Amino acid sequence: MGEIENNTVVVKKFGGTSLNDIGCLKHAAQLVQEAQLRGEQPLVVVSAMGGVTNQLVQWAENCCVLNMDATKSELDTVITSGEQVTSGLMALALQDLGCRAASFLGWQLPILTDEVYRNAEIVSINTLPLQNYMATGGIPVVAGFQGITKLGRISSLGRGGSDTTAVALSALLKARLCQIFTDVDGVYNADPACIQDAQKFDRISYEDMTTFSRHGAKILHDKALQWARRYKVPIQVLSTFAPENPGTYVCEFVSGNAKGIAHKGVLCWKVPGLSRIKAEQLLQVLQNQLISVWGWQRNGSMTTFFTEMSAKNNVQQYVLPTVSILPHTMFTMIGVSFDDVPKQNQQDLRRMGVEYIFRSVNSISYVVQEQATMKILSVLHKMVQT
Ligand SMILES: Nc1ncnc2c1ncn2[C@@H]1O[C@H](COP(=O)(O)OP(=O)(O)O)[C@@H](O)[C@H]1O
Ligand SMILES: N[C@@H](CC(=O)OP(=O)(O)O)C(=O)O
């Protein structure tokens, strides 16, 4: 094995928002070179260029109905190709700056995953090629989001999954730090693209960050946080465009709980004519299929389920003939309990068409039909701050 001081290793992940065009990519390469000149041993993880994965998904979905495992596996071959492009481009840009750099695709290491195509879990990573390359002064550029199954098929780690590649590599290489470079300068108590006076956290615990991510804060992939918690990986979320700003540290212990609001799209399924027993049986079937059901309600003989957006094809297999499927937005107030929300506020929300669907010890989730998103977000953000 090559000799490399692991505690000088800093993993730097650049998301699609940092790689919108060649100019951005070159700027990211410069940040990497500067870090190397400061004495860090950088290991770069890249996502695809902004918008590319969406385009690839659309092309694949336009080709066929992606229900079966065979088609899902082909989909992964298509949608992980954006990272092949950026890993090569980043290596070229670094070479152009005079650095030694080489791209590494998931299958080349390999990054071995299970066979859950479109949402695979990393089983193991052979880090030896990376360690050997770093020991010779090289900067590896790893394609995020992708792996290979034991059957030799390409797999993807779920949307946003290059964070998971970066944190898993940081864990296994005992990196000093895992830096997540993105287009905002840290983690905020609401999406700063939607809420102007959202407040930034200097530090947030793995646990609170997991709650934000699961409920829609795109900034960090929830599977990445599982690795971070297990291996206590120090994470820094910072902006590629203002890297001097320390951003937000995500770590094990932080005094006080993070309060805020996260939101995401969900699907609302209305199934008429089910008895309570039948509805409960259907819920069980969905859960056995690993379909996340965020909540369900019965109103007379109408049963309503709220699932992940990505569950559409799977649910259609089990709930057909389906009735109406409506896109909704789910808002989650984090760091507050149900009793913390004054009755008056609950009534105001109901008047605005916001329905309560789910609560945990420190979160409350509501849904609303998609159109009203921004207004409701700002109302809930005000409520959570008071
Ligand atoms: N709580 C939050 N804090 C910061 N950013 C958030 C939050 N919730 C959502 N976001 C959004 O996450 C985006 C970054 O995530 P993403 O688009 O996946 O970036 P990348 O391409 O860098 O991985 C930001 O542009 C921001 O609008
Ligand atoms: N390119 C993949 C993986 C990823 O991590 O993306 P990003 O880091 O840009 O959120 C996706 O769009 O899902």
Tab-separated table of C-alpha atoms and ligand atoms in Angstrom:
chain	number	residue	atom	x	y	z
A	1	MET	CA	0.000	0.000	0.000
A	2	GLY	CA	1.224	3.506	-0.816
A	3	GLU	CA	2.378	5.720	2.073
A	4	ILE	CA	0.029	8.611	2.635
A	5	GLU	CA	-0.563	10.641	5.779
A	6	ASN	CA	-4.287	10.049	5.999
A	7	ASN	CA	-4.943	13.002	8.259
A	8	THR	CA	-3.846	15.384	5.510
A	9	VAL	CA	-6.503	13.945	3.191
A	10	VAL	CA	-9.373	16.343	2.588
A	11	VAL	CA	-12.212	15.064	0.432
A	12	LYS	CA	-13.746	17.822	-1.705
A	13	LYS	CA	-17.092	17.123	-3.319
A	14	PHE	CA	-18.378	19.461	-6.006
A	15	GLY	CA	-22.099	19.264	-6.735
A	16	GLY	CA	-23.818	19.964	-10.038
A	17	THR	CA	-24.510	23.553	-8.959
A	18	SER	CA	-20.722	24.087	-8.750
A	19	LEU	CA	-20.154	22.513	-12.158
A	20	ASN	CA	-22.613	24.368	-14.329
A	21	ASP	CA	-20.153	24.990	-17.139
A	22	ILE	CA	-16.461	24.695	-17.959
A	23	GLY	CA	-15.747	28.079	-16.329
A	24	CYS	CA	-17.207	26.838	-13.005
A	25	LEU	CA	-15.374	23.531	-13.319
A	26	LYS	CA	-12.059	25.328	-13.853
A	27	HIS	CA	-12.762	27.534	-10.835
A	28	ALA	CA	-13.361	24.376	-8.749
A	29	ALA	CA	-10.082	22.912	-10.060
A	30	GLN	CA	-8.295	26.075	-8.919
A	31	LEU	CA	-9.679	25.673	-5.392
A	32	VAL	CA	-8.320	22.125	-5.373
A	33	GLN	CA	-4.889	23.230	-6.535
A	34	GLU	CA	-4.757	26.011	-3.905
A	35	ALA	CA	-5.587	23.456	-1.217
A	36	GLN	CA	-2.761	21.215	-2.411
A	37	LEU	CA	-0.347	24.164	-2.293
A	38	ARG	CA	-1.462	24.772	1.330
A	39	GLY	CA	-0.317	21.242	2.199
A	40	GLU	CA	-3.597	19.352	1.957
A	41	GLN	CA	-3.869	16.047	0.127
A	42	PRO	CA	-7.054	16.620	-1.890
A	43	LEU	CA	-9.306	13.839	-3.104
A	44	VAL	CA	-12.021	15.205	-5.383
A	45	VAL	CA	-15.507	13.735	-5.817
A	46	VAL	CA	-17.642	15.159	-8.598
A	47	SER	CA	-21.306	15.129	-9.445
A	48	ALA	CA	-22.564	15.661	-12.998
A	49	MET	CA	-22.831	19.164	-14.461
A	50	GLY	CA	-25.943	21.017	-13.252
A	51	GLY	CA	-29.124	19.719	-14.888
A	52	VAL	CA	-27.404	16.869	-16.744
A	53	THR	CA	-28.727	14.025	-14.579
A	54	ASN	CA	-32.300	15.324	-14.969
A	55	GLN	CA	-31.863	15.322	-18.737
A	56	LEU	CA	-30.461	11.776	-18.689
A	57	VAL	CA	-33.359	10.531	-16.529
A	58	GLN	CA	-35.825	12.112	-18.924
A	59	TRP	CA	-34.223	10.492	-21.975
A	60	ALA	CA	-34.263	7.068	-20.324
A	61	GLU	CA	-37.848	7.448	-19.109
A	62	ASN	CA	-38.933	8.514	-22.595
A	63	CYS	CA	-37.453	5.292	-23.962
A	64	CYS	CA	-39.533	2.813	-21.959
A	65	VAL	CA	-41.579	2.149	-18.829
A	66	LEU	CA	-39.055	1.775	-16.054
A	67	ASN	CA	-40.810	-0.736	-13.841
A	68	MET	CA	-38.675	-3.798	-13.903
A	69	ASP	CA	-35.291	-4.388	-12.340
A	70	ALA	CA	-33.730	-4.998	-15.763
A	71	THR	CA	-34.820	-1.602	-17.040
A	72	LYS	CA	-33.796	0.088	-13.785
A	73	SER	CA	-30.298	-1.317	-14.178
A	74	GLU	CA	-30.065	0.108	-17.712
A	75	LEU	CA	-31.346	3.408	-16.389
A	76	ASP	CA	-28.417	3.508	-13.972
A	77	THR	CA	-25.985	3.000	-16.856
A	78	VAL	CA	-27.493	6.077	-18.484
A	79	ILE	CA	-27.932	8.399	-15.512
A	80	THR	CA	-24.487	7.862	-13.983
A	81	SER	CA	-22.777	8.875	-17.228
A	82	GLY	CA	-22.777	12.591	-16.300
A	83	GLU	CA	-20.220	11.862	-13.575
A	84	GLN	CA	-17.954	10.043	-16.047
A	85	VAL	CA	-17.801	13.250	-18.064
A	86	THR	CA	-17.070	15.573	-15.122
A	87	SER	CA	-14.469	13.285	-13.520
A	88	GLY	CA	-12.520	13.280	-16.788
A	89	LEU	CA	-12.981	17.019	-17.273
A	90	MET	CA	-11.890	17.814	-13.708
A	91	ALA	CA	-8.769	15.657	-14.118
A	92	LEU	CA	-7.999	17.508	-17.372
A	93	ALA	CA	-8.551	20.919	-15.740
A	94	LEU	CA	-6.229	19.980	-12.857
A	95	GLN	CA	-3.589	18.736	-15.291
A	96	ASP	CA	-3.914	22.017	-17.151
A	97	LEU	CA	-2.993	23.791	-13.892
A	98	GLY	CA	0.114	21.611	-13.636
A	99	CYS	CA	-1.252	19.099	-11.081
A	100	ARG	CA	-1.016	15.336	-11.386
A	101	ALA	CA	-4.626	14.134	-11.528
A	102	ALA	CA	-6.576	11.106	-12.771
A	103	SER	CA	-10.224	10.127	-12.909
A	104	PHE	CA	-11.580	7.017	-11.160
A	105	LEU	CA	-15.023	5.645	-12.012
A	106	GLY	CA	-17.037	3.580	-9.540
A	107	TRP	CA	-16.362	0.288	-11.328
A	108	GLN	CA	-12.643	0.962	-11.616
A	109	LEU	CA	-12.016	0.973	-7.839
A	110	PRO	CA	-14.540	-0.746	-7.427
A	111	ILE	CA	-17.270	0.843	-5.330
A	112	LEU	CA	-19.343	-2.271	-4.733
A	113	THR	CA	-23.064	-1.787	-4.094
A	114	ASP	CA	-26.147	-3.929	-3.568
A	115	GLU	CA	-28.549	-4.562	-6.484
A	116	VAL	CA	-31.181	-1.957	-5.568
A	117	TYR	CA	-30.796	-0.084	-8.855
A	118	ARG	CA	-31.596	3.653	-8.728
A	119	ASN	CA	-31.109	3.647	-4.949
A	120	ALA	CA	-28.187	1.341	-4.207
A	121	GLU	CA	-26.273	1.108	-0.919
A	122	ILE	CA	-22.485	1.001	-0.882
A	123	VAL	CA	-21.292	-2.378	0.389
A	124	SER	CA	-17.518	-1.808	0.167
A	125	ILE	CA	-14.938	0.407	-1.528
A	126	ASN	CA	-11.450	-0.629	-2.573
A	127	THR	CA	-9.544	2.525	-1.646
A	128	LEU	CA	-6.117	1.090	-2.509
A	129	PRO	CA	-5.867	2.578	-6.032
A	130	LEU	CA	-6.691	6.003	-4.517
A	131	GLN	CA	-4.142	5.644	-1.711
A	132	ASN	CA	-1.442	4.514	-4.120
A	133	TYR	CA	-2.180	7.393	-6.456
A	134	MET	CA	-2.149	9.970	-3.639
A	135	ALA	CA	1.150	8.522	-2.366
A	136	THR	CA	2.729	9.577	-5.666
A	137	GLY	CA	1.447	13.151	-5.231
A	138	GLY	CA	-1.576	12.646	-7.482
A	139	ILE	CA	-5.054	14.056	-7.001
A	140	PRO	CA	-7.713	11.388	-7.603
A	141	VAL	CA	-10.997	12.578	-9.064
A	142	VAL	CA	-13.721	10.063	-8.218
A	143	ALA	CA	-17.008	9.984	-10.114
A	144	GLY	CA	-19.714	10.339	-7.449
A	145	PHE	CA	-23.165	8.716	-7.406
A	146	GLN	CA	-22.095	5.468	-9.098
A	147	GLY	CA	-21.042	1.947	-8.214
A	148	ILE	CA	-21.059	-1.572	-9.547
A	149	THR	CA	-22.971	-4.608	-8.302
A	150	LYS	CA	-21.502	-8.055	-7.776
A	151	LEU	CA	-23.234	-8.995	-11.048
A	152	GLY	CA	-21.014	-6.468	-12.812
A	153	ARG	CA	-23.836	-4.008	-13.544
A	154	ILE	CA	-23.586	-0.253	-13.019
A	155	SER	CA	-25.685	1.088	-10.133
A	156	SER	CA	-26.602	4.556	-8.850
A	157	LEU	CA	-26.868	5.656	-5.219
A	158	GLY	CA	-30.131	7.624	-5.426
A	159	ARG	CA	-30.547	11.251	-6.491
A	160	GLY	CA	-28.027	13.469	-4.742
A	161	GLY	CA	-25.881	10.391	-4.076
A	162	SER	CA	-22.453	11.840	-4.802
A	163	ASP	CA	-22.502	13.256	-1.247
A	164	THR	CA	-22.629	9.625	-0.142
A	165	THR	CA	-19.623	8.717	-2.292
A	166	ALA	CA	-17.694	11.597	-0.708
A	167	VAL	CA	-18.608	10.828	2.899
A	168	ALA	CA	-18.076	7.058	2.497
A	169	LEU	CA	-14.601	7.681	1.034
A	170	SER	CA	-13.835	10.143	3.843
A	171	ALA	CA	-14.870	7.501	6.377
A	172	LEU	CA	-12.817	4.699	4.884
A	173	LEU	CA	-9.737	6.878	4.297
A	174	LYS	CA	-10.070	8.526	7.748
A	175	ALA	CA	-9.919	11.884	5.985
A	176	ARG	CA	-9.355	14.984	8.105
A	177	LEU	CA	-12.426	16.644	6.621
A	178	CYS	CA	-15.108	16.099	3.998
A	179	GLN	CA	-15.942	19.375	2.269
A	180	ILE	CA	-19.237	19.597	0.405
A	181	PHE	CA	-18.931	22.480	-2.073
A	182	THR	CA	-22.265	23.776	-3.336
A	183	ASP	CA	-23.954	27.007	-4.439
A	184	VAL	CA	-24.969	28.232	-0.960
A	185	ASP	CA	-22.645	29.089	1.905
A	186	GLY	CA	-23.943	26.559	4.415
A	187	VAL	CA	-27.001	24.892	5.893
A	188	TYR	CA	-29.879	27.270	6.660
A	189	ASN	CA	-33.019	26.875	8.771
A	190	ALA	CA	-35.057	26.912	5.511
A	191	ASP	CA	-34.140	26.708	1.844
A	192	PRO	CA	-32.418	30.094	1.257
A	193	ALA	CA	-33.552	29.996	-2.370
A	194	CYS	CA	-37.160	30.297	-1.103
A	195	ILE	CA	-36.866	32.188	2.194
A	196	GLN	CA	-34.874	35.408	2.117
A	197	ASP	CA	-34.383	35.743	5.857
A	198	ALA	CA	-33.462	32.088	6.426
A	199	GLN	CA	-30.719	31.796	9.045
A	200	LYS	CA	-27.496	29.897	8.679
A	201	PHE	CA	-26.289	27.332	11.205
A	202	ASP	CA	-22.585	27.570	12.084
A	203	ARG	CA	-22.795	23.999	13.319
A	204	ILE	CA	-25.486	21.347	13.130
A	205	SER	CA	-25.504	17.798	14.534
A	206	TYR	CA	-25.616	14.714	12.301
A	207	GLU	CA	-28.981	13.884	13.841
A	208	ASP	CA	-30.587	17.241	13.095
A	209	MET	CA	-29.037	17.364	9.621
A	210	THR	CA	-30.508	13.907	8.936
A	211	THR	CA	-33.963	15.196	9.847
A	212	PHE	CA	-33.534	18.194	7.521
A	213	SER	CA	-32.274	15.965	4.677
A	214	ARG	CA	-34.980	13.298	5.006
A	215	HIS	CA	-37.607	16.002	4.826
A	216	GLY	CA	-36.231	17.607	1.693
A	217	ALA	CA	-33.217	19.864	2.393
A	218	LYS	CA	-31.249	18.840	-0.705
A	219	ILE	CA	-28.000	20.168	0.657
A	220	LEU	CA	-26.832	16.749	1.989
A	221	HIS	CA	-27.925	13.245	0.985
A	222	ASP	CA	-29.461	11.357	3.920
A	223	LYS	CA	-27.443	8.199	3.173
A	224	ALA	CA	-24.259	10.280	3.388
A	225	LEU	CA	-25.284	11.172	6.924
A	226	GLN	CA	-25.586	7.496	7.857
A	227	TRP	CA	-21.916	7.071	6.949
A	228	ALA	CA	-21.030	10.305	8.741
A	229	ARG	CA	-22.733	9.180	11.953
A	230	ARG	CA	-21.251	5.688	11.888
A	231	TYR	CA	-17.670	6.853	11.263
A	232	LYS	CA	-17.905	10.340	12.829
A	233	VAL	CA	-16.812	12.051	9.623
A	234	PRO	CA	-16.348	15.809	10.067
A	235	ILE	CA	-18.268	17.573	7.281
A	236	GLN	CA	-18.085	21.190	6.158
A	237	VAL	CA	-20.769	22.550	3.813
A	238	LEU	CA	-19.473	25.629	1.982
A	239	SER	CA	-19.896	27.647	-1.169
A	240	THR	CA	-17.686	27.108	-4.209
A	241	PHE	CA	-18.257	30.772	-4.982
A	242	ALA	CA	-17.305	32.114	-1.512
A	243	PRO	CA	-14.915	29.475	-0.174
A	244	GLU	CA	-13.396	31.871	2.385
A	245	ASN	CA	-16.698	31.693	4.311
A	246	PRO	CA	-16.513	28.713	6.718
A	247	GLY	CA	-20.108	27.704	6.002
A	248	THR	CA	-21.610	25.057	8.288
A	249	TYR	CA	-19.869	22.243	10.156
A	250	VAL	CA	-21.872	19.049	10.510
A	251	CYS	CA	-20.640	17.084	13.497
A	252	GLU	CA	-21.654	14.752	16.314
A	253	PHE	CA	-22.443	17.083	19.202
A	254	VAL	CA	-23.849	20.575	19.030
A	255	SER	CA	-25.431	22.358	21.983
A	256	GLY	CA	-29.135	22.938	21.429
A	257	ASN	CA	-31.418	21.550	18.754
A	258	ALA	CA	-31.678	22.989	15.268
A	259	LYS	CA	-35.082	24.480	14.502
A	260	GLY	CA	-36.234	25.094	10.971
A	261	ILE	CA	-38.344	24.003	8.071
A	262	ALA	CA	-37.745	21.649	5.172
A	263	HIS	CA	-39.981	20.896	2.222
A	264	LYS	CA	-40.198	18.384	-0.596
A	265	GLY	CA	-42.570	17.123	-3.272
A	266	VAL	CA	-44.695	14.092	-2.399
A	267	LEU	CA	-47.431	12.211	-4.233
A	268	CYS	CA	-50.955	12.098	-2.902
A	269	TRP	CA	-52.924	8.915	-3.837
A	270	LYS	CA	-56.672	8.864	-3.351
A	271	VAL	CA	-58.109	5.351	-3.294
A	272	PRO	CA	-61.913	5.099	-2.939
A	273	GLY	CA	-63.961	2.285	-1.492
A	274	LEU	CA	-61.438	0.660	0.828
A	275	SER	CA	-62.508	-0.602	4.226
A	276	ARG	CA	-60.130	0.261	7.104
A	277	ILE	CA	-58.794	-3.318	7.079
A	278	LYS	CA	-58.170	-3.221	3.303
A	279	ALA	CA	-56.494	0.179	3.659
A	280	GLU	CA	-54.205	-1.184	6.374
A	281	GLN	CA	-53.395	-4.195	4.203
A	282	LEU	CA	-52.515	-1.920	1.298
A	283	LEU	CA	-50.282	0.161	3.573
A	284	GLN	CA	-48.479	-3.047	4.567
A	285	VAL	CA	-48.008	-4.019	0.901
A	286	LEU	CA	-46.528	-0.603	0.127
A	287	GLN	CA	-44.198	-0.793	3.102
A	288	ASN	CA	-43.103	-4.330	2.142
A	289	GLN	CA	-42.140	-2.877	-1.242
A	290	LEU	CA	-39.914	-0.374	0.635
A	291	ILE	CA	-42.155	2.475	-0.493
A	292	SER	CA	-41.930	5.309	2.039
A	293	VAL	CA	-45.429	6.301	3.061
A	294	TRP	CA	-45.205	9.655	4.862
A	295	GLY	CA	-48.733	9.521	6.096
A	296	TRP	CA	-52.242	8.283	5.343
A	297	GLN	CA	-55.754	9.370	6.194
A	298	ARG	CA	-59.274	8.049	5.883
A	299	ASN	CA	-62.211	10.284	5.170
A	300	GLY	CA	-65.417	8.279	4.813
A	301	SER	CA	-64.568	5.539	2.312
A	302	MET	CA	-61.729	7.542	0.738
A	303	THR	CA	-58.205	6.583	1.764
A	304	THR	CA	-55.375	8.984	1.013
A	305	PHE	CA	-51.712	7.999	1.019
A	306	PHE	CA	-48.722	10.326	0.756
A	307	THR	CA	-45.605	8.739	-0.727
A	308	GLU	CA	-42.222	9.760	-2.100
A	309	MET	CA	-42.396	11.186	-5.657
A	310	SER	CA	-40.052	8.448	-6.842
A	311	ALA	CA	-42.524	5.739	-5.760
A	312	LYS	CA	-44.885	6.450	-8.682
A	313	ASN	CA	-44.116	3.423	-10.838
A	314	ASN	CA	-43.964	1.035	-7.890
A	315	VAL	CA	-47.228	2.236	-6.390
A	316	GLN	CA	-49.016	2.015	-9.717
A	317	GLN	CA	-48.158	-1.670	-9.774
A	318	TYR	CA	-49.813	-2.244	-6.389
A	319	VAL	CA	-52.706	0.211	-6.284
A	320	LEU	CA	-54.015	-0.128	-9.821
A	321	PRO	CA	-56.600	0.661	-11.059
A	322	THR	CA	-55.591	3.974	-9.560
A	323	VAL	CA	-57.798	6.879	-8.960
A	324	SER	CA	-56.243	10.291	-8.745
A	325	ILE	CA	-52.567	10.959	-8.161
A	326	LEU	CA	-51.838	14.555	-7.204
A	327	PRO	CA	-48.478	16.176	-6.612
A	328	HIS	CA	-48.360	17.856	-3.194
A	329	THR	CA	-45.695	19.596	-1.156
A	330	MET	CA	-44.839	18.299	2.283
A	331	PHE	CA	-43.568	20.874	4.806
A	332	THR	CA	-41.896	19.736	7.979
A	333	MET	CA	-41.330	21.934	11.001
A	334	ILE	CA	-38.189	20.594	12.635
A	335	GLY	CA	-37.169	21.011	16.278
A	336	VAL	CA	-40.704	21.638	17.478
A	337	SER	CA	-43.287	19.319	18.964
A	338	PHE	CA	-46.993	19.315	18.144
A	339	ASP	CA	-47.840	20.933	21.485
A	340	ASP	CA	-45.478	23.838	20.720
A	341	VAL	CA	-47.725	24.998	17.865
A	342	PRO	CA	-50.534	27.216	19.223
A	343	LYS	CA	-54.073	26.059	18.363
A	344	GLN	CA	-54.676	29.356	16.587
A	345	ASN	CA	-51.760	28.633	14.219
A	346	GLN	CA	-53.084	25.126	13.514
A	347	GLN	CA	-56.457	26.643	12.606
A	348	ASP	CA	-54.822	29.295	10.379
A	349	LEU	CA	-52.975	26.537	8.542
A	350	ARG	CA	-56.141	24.532	8.000
A	351	ARG	CA	-57.821	27.614	6.569
A	352	MET	CA	-54.984	27.892	4.042
A	353	GLY	CA	-55.606	24.301	2.917
A	354	VAL	CA	-52.621	22.948	4.845
A	355	GLU	CA	-53.301	19.516	6.288
A	356	TYR	CA	-51.384	17.946	9.138
A	357	ILE	CA	-50.221	14.392	8.229
A	358	PHE	CA	-47.482	13.187	10.520
A	359	ARG	CA	-45.529	14.025	13.656
A	360	SER	CA	-42.520	12.679	15.515
A	361	VAL	CA	-41.030	13.767	18.843
A	362	ASN	CA	-39.398	16.811	17.269
A	363	SER	CA	-41.088	17.366	13.930
A	364	ILE	CA	-44.511	18.009	12.420
A	365	SER	CA	-45.290	17.425	8.746
A	366	TYR	CA	-48.040	19.093	6.749
A	367	VAL	CA	-49.112	18.769	3.126
A	368	VAL	CA	-50.658	21.131	0.665
A	369	GLN	CA	-51.423	21.051	-3.049
A	370	GLU	CA	-48.403	22.226	-4.955
A	371	GLN	CA	-49.405	25.720	-6.115
A	372	ALA	CA	-49.286	27.434	-2.725
A	373	THR	CA	-45.738	26.436	-1.780
A	374	MET	CA	-43.896	29.755	-1.279
A	375	LYS	CA	-46.553	31.510	0.779
A	376	ILE	CA	-47.018	28.551	3.125
A	377	LEU	CA	-43.276	28.091	3.480
A	378	SER	CA	-42.882	31.631	4.655
A	379	VAL	CA	-45.810	31.348	7.117
A	380	LEU	CA	-44.400	28.147	8.604
A	381	HIS	CA	-40.896	29.623	8.734
A	382	LYS	CA	-42.206	32.549	10.799
A	383	MET	CA	-44.039	30.124	13.107
A	384	VAL	CA	-40.954	28.008	13.685
A	385	GLN	CA	-38.841	31.066	14.528
A	386	THR	CA	-41.180	32.377	17.236
B	1	LIG	N1	-31.847	24.054	4.570
B	1	LIG	C1	-31.138	24.346	3.475
B	1	LIG	N2	-29.934	24.974	3.590
B	1	LIG	C2	-29.206	25.252	2.485
B	1	LIG	N3	-29.597	24.940	1.226
B	1	LIG	C3	-30.774	24.300	1.061
B	1	LIG	C4	-31.591	23.976	2.178
B	1	LIG	N4	-32.706	23.357	1.705
B	1	LIG	C5	-32.601	23.290	0.393
B	1	LIG	N5	-31.438	23.867	-0.012
B	1	LIG	C6	-31.052	24.000	-1.415
B	1	LIG	O1	-30.057	23.035	-1.680
B	1	LIG	C7	-29.363	23.512	-2.829
B	1	LIG	C8	-28.064	22.760	-2.916
B	1	LIG	O2	-28.336	21.384	-3.111
B	1	LIG	P1	-28.133	20.733	-4.544
B	1	LIG	O3	-28.965	21.460	-5.537
B	1	LIG	O4	-28.316	19.271	-4.427
B	1	LIG	O5	-26.617	21.158	-4.768
B	1	LIG	P2	-25.389	20.405	-5.377
B	1	LIG	O6	-25.626	20.361	-6.842
B	1	LIG	O7	-24.252	21.290	-4.974
B	1	LIG	O8	-25.321	19.058	-4.736
B	1	LIG	C9	-29.222	24.995	-2.593
B	1	LIG	O9	-29.167	25.694	-3.810
B	1	LIG	C10	-30.450	25.354	-1.762
B	1	LIG	O10	-31.396	26.095	-2.520
B	2	LIG	N1	-25.793	13.914	-10.384
B	2	LIG	C1	-26.573	13.156	-9.444
B	2	LIG	C2	-25.880	12.939	-8.139
B	2	LIG	C3	-25.672	14.110	-7.260
B	2	LIG	O1	-25.146	13.959	-6.183
B	2	LIG	O2	-26.058	15.322	-7.677
B	2	LIG	P1	-25.786	16.734	-6.855
B	2	LIG	O3	-24.534	16.588	-6.028
B	2	LIG	O4	-25.612	17.786	-7.918
B	2	LIG	O5	-26.978	16.982	-5.985
B	2	LIG	C4	-27.950	13.758	-9.260
B	2	LIG	O6	-28.257	14.779	-9.876
B	2	LIG	O7	-28.742	13.207	-8.524
